[in-house]
XYZ file of C-alpha atoms in Angstrom:
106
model
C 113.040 64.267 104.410
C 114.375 65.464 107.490
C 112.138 68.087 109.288
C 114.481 71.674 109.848
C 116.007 72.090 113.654
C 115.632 75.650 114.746
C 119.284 76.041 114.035
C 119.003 74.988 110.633
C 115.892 77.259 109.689
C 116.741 80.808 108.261
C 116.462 83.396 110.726
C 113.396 85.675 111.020
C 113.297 89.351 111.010
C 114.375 90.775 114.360
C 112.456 91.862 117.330
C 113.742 95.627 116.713
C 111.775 96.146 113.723
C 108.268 94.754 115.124
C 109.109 96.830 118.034
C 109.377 99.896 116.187
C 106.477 98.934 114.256
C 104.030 98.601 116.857
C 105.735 102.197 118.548
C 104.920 104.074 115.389
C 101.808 102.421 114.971
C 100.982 103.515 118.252
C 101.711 107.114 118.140
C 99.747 107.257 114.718
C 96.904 106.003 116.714
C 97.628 108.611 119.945
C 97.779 111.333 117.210
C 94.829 110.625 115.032
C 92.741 109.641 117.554
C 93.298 112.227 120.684
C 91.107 115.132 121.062
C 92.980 118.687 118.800
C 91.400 121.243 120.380
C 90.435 121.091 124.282
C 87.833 123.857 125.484
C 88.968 125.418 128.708
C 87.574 124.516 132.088
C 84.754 126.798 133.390
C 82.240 129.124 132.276
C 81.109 129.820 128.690
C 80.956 132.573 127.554
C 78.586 135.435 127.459
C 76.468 136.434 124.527
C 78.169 139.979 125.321
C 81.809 138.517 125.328
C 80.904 137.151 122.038
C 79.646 140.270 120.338
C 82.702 142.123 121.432
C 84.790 139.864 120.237
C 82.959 139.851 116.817
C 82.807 143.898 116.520
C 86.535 144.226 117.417
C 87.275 141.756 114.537
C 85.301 143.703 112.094
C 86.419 147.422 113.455
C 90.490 145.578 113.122
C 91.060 145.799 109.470
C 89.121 149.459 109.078
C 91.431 150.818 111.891
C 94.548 149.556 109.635
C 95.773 152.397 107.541
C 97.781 150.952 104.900
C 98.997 147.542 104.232
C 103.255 147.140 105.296
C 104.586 147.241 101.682
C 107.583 148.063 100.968
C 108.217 151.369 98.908
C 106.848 151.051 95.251
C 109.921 151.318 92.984
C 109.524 150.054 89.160
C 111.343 146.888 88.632
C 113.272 146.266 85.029
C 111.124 145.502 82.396
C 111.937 141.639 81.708
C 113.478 141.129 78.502
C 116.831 141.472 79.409
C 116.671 138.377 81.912
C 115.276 136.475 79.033
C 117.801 137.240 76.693
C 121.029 136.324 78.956
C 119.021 133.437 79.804
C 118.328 132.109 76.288
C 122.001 133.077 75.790
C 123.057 131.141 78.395
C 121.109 128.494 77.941
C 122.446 128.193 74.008
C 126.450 128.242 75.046
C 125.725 125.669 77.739
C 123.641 123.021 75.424
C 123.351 124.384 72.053
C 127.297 125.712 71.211
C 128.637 121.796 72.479
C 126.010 120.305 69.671
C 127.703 122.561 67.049
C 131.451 121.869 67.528
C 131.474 118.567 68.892
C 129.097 116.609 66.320
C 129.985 113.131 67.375
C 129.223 109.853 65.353
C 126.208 109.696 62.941
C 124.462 106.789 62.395
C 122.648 105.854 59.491
C-alpha cells in the first residue's frame, strides 16, 4: 500500500472556522466570567444615606395618586368574534371538505 502524500489526502476543515471558534469561545469566557456589577470607587455609604433611600422608596408609591390607565370604556362582549371566527374558520376548511370530496378508499 502506498502511504497518502499531503496532496493526495482530503483536505481538512479550514483555519477560518477554528478561528472563529476559539473568538466565540473566547468572548463566552470574557462574558461569563467578568465581574456584572462594579461598586464605585470611594466611600460607602452612610447608615443615614441608606435609610433615606429606603423611606423615599416606601413614601414613592403612597405619593402616586392613581395608576396611568387609560379611560375605562366597556369593550364588546365576545361572542361575536367567536362566531365570525368559527364562520370563518368553517368556509376556509370545512366548505372545501363538502364540495370537493375527492377519492375514497376502501
Amino acid at each position: 500500500q502506498a502511504i497518502p502524500t499531503t496532496g493526495t489526502m482530503a483536505r481538512s476543515r479550514s483555519s477560518l472556522l477554528a478561528v472563529v471558534a476559539v473568538a466565540m469561545a473566547a468572548c463566552l469566557c470574557c462574558k461569563t466570567f467578568s465581574a456584572a456589577f462594579v461598586p464605585p470607587s470611594g466611600k460607602a455609604p452612610s447608615a443615614q444615606d441608606l435609610s433615606a433611600a429606603a423611606v423615599a422608596g416606601l413614601v414613592a408609591p403612597m405619593l402616586m395618586a392613581e395608576p396611568a390607565h387609560a379611560e375605562y370604556i366597556q369593550s364588546p362582549p365576545g361572542w361575536p368574534y367567536l362566531l365570525v371566527f368559527l364562520t370563518l374558520f368553517f368556509v376556509v376548511f370545512g366548505l372545501p371538505q363538502l364540495i370537493f370530496k375527492g377519492n375514497k378508499r376502501n
